[in-house]
Amino acid sequence: MAYNSTTVPHHHHPTTSASHSHGGGMGNMMMRMTFYFGFKNVELLFSGLVINTAGEMAGAFVAVFLLAMFYEGLKIARESLLRKSQVSIRYNSMPVPGPNGTILMETHKTVGQQMLSFPHLLQTVLHIIQVVISYFLMLIFMTYNGYLCIAVAAGAGTGYFLFSWKKAVVVDITEHCH
């Protein structure tokens, strides 16, 4: 069976009827399960958003790239907001075994925030936006379109590179399982 990179072969299964279709109204279209590089008839998230030209694919690539960058920026922004809004700092000391049977005291800093506060409400709304964007990016990747997959990966990598370089990394010197 020969086909080019922009068409999907259709297989007829006698036990499959319209009511048993897993495509949710896709008719005769079958979902691809392998990576391909094409730009004809590529559905992007919604049935009405179909890519059919190289220009549309280029526009979709840029939009997906920017969405993935935004996702990475949003993650870092949420961490930064969380650090700024933390209240009620508490220090806890606990004994830990030291060398030669000695006991050492290890101090942990615990921070929290109030549930009924504007910072927590803002974090909740931003979390919802982050989750929705992450699912959009996952579904875009699951189109198996090589161009769109590259856009997701390149956008996420670029976003991480641009936004995460200032991110403080806490290294626990007592952690021995590296």
mmCIF file of N, CA and C in Angstrom, residues 8 26 91 149 163:
data_model
loop_
_atom_site.group_PDB
_atom_site.id
_atom_site.type_symbol
_atom_site.label_atom_id
_atom_site.label_comp_id
_atom_site.label_asym_id
_atom_site.label_seq_id
_atom_site.Cartn_x
_atom_site.Cartn_y
_atom_site.Cartn_z
ATOM 1 N N VAL A 8 -3.517 9.647 4.953
ATOM 2 C CA VAL A 8 -3.588 8.552 5.905
ATOM 3 C C VAL A 8 -4.390 7.434 5.269
ATOM 4 N N MET A 26 -15.061 12.382 13.721
ATOM 5 C CA MET A 26 -14.039 12.611 12.706
ATOM 6 C C MET A 26 -14.423 11.963 11.383
ATOM 7 N N TYR A 91 11.268 27.416 61.759
ATOM 8 C CA TYR A 91 12.483 26.611 61.742
ATOM 9 C C TYR A 91 12.290 25.407 62.654
ATOM 10 N N CYS A 149 5.732 18.975 16.659
ATOM 11 C CA CYS A 149 6.497 18.391 17.766
ATOM 12 C C CYS A 149 7.796 19.168 17.986
ATOM 13 N N PHE A 163 14.192 31.865 30.620
ATOM 14 C CA PHE A 163 13.566 32.215 31.889
ATOM 15 C C PHE A 163 14.167 31.533 33.105
#
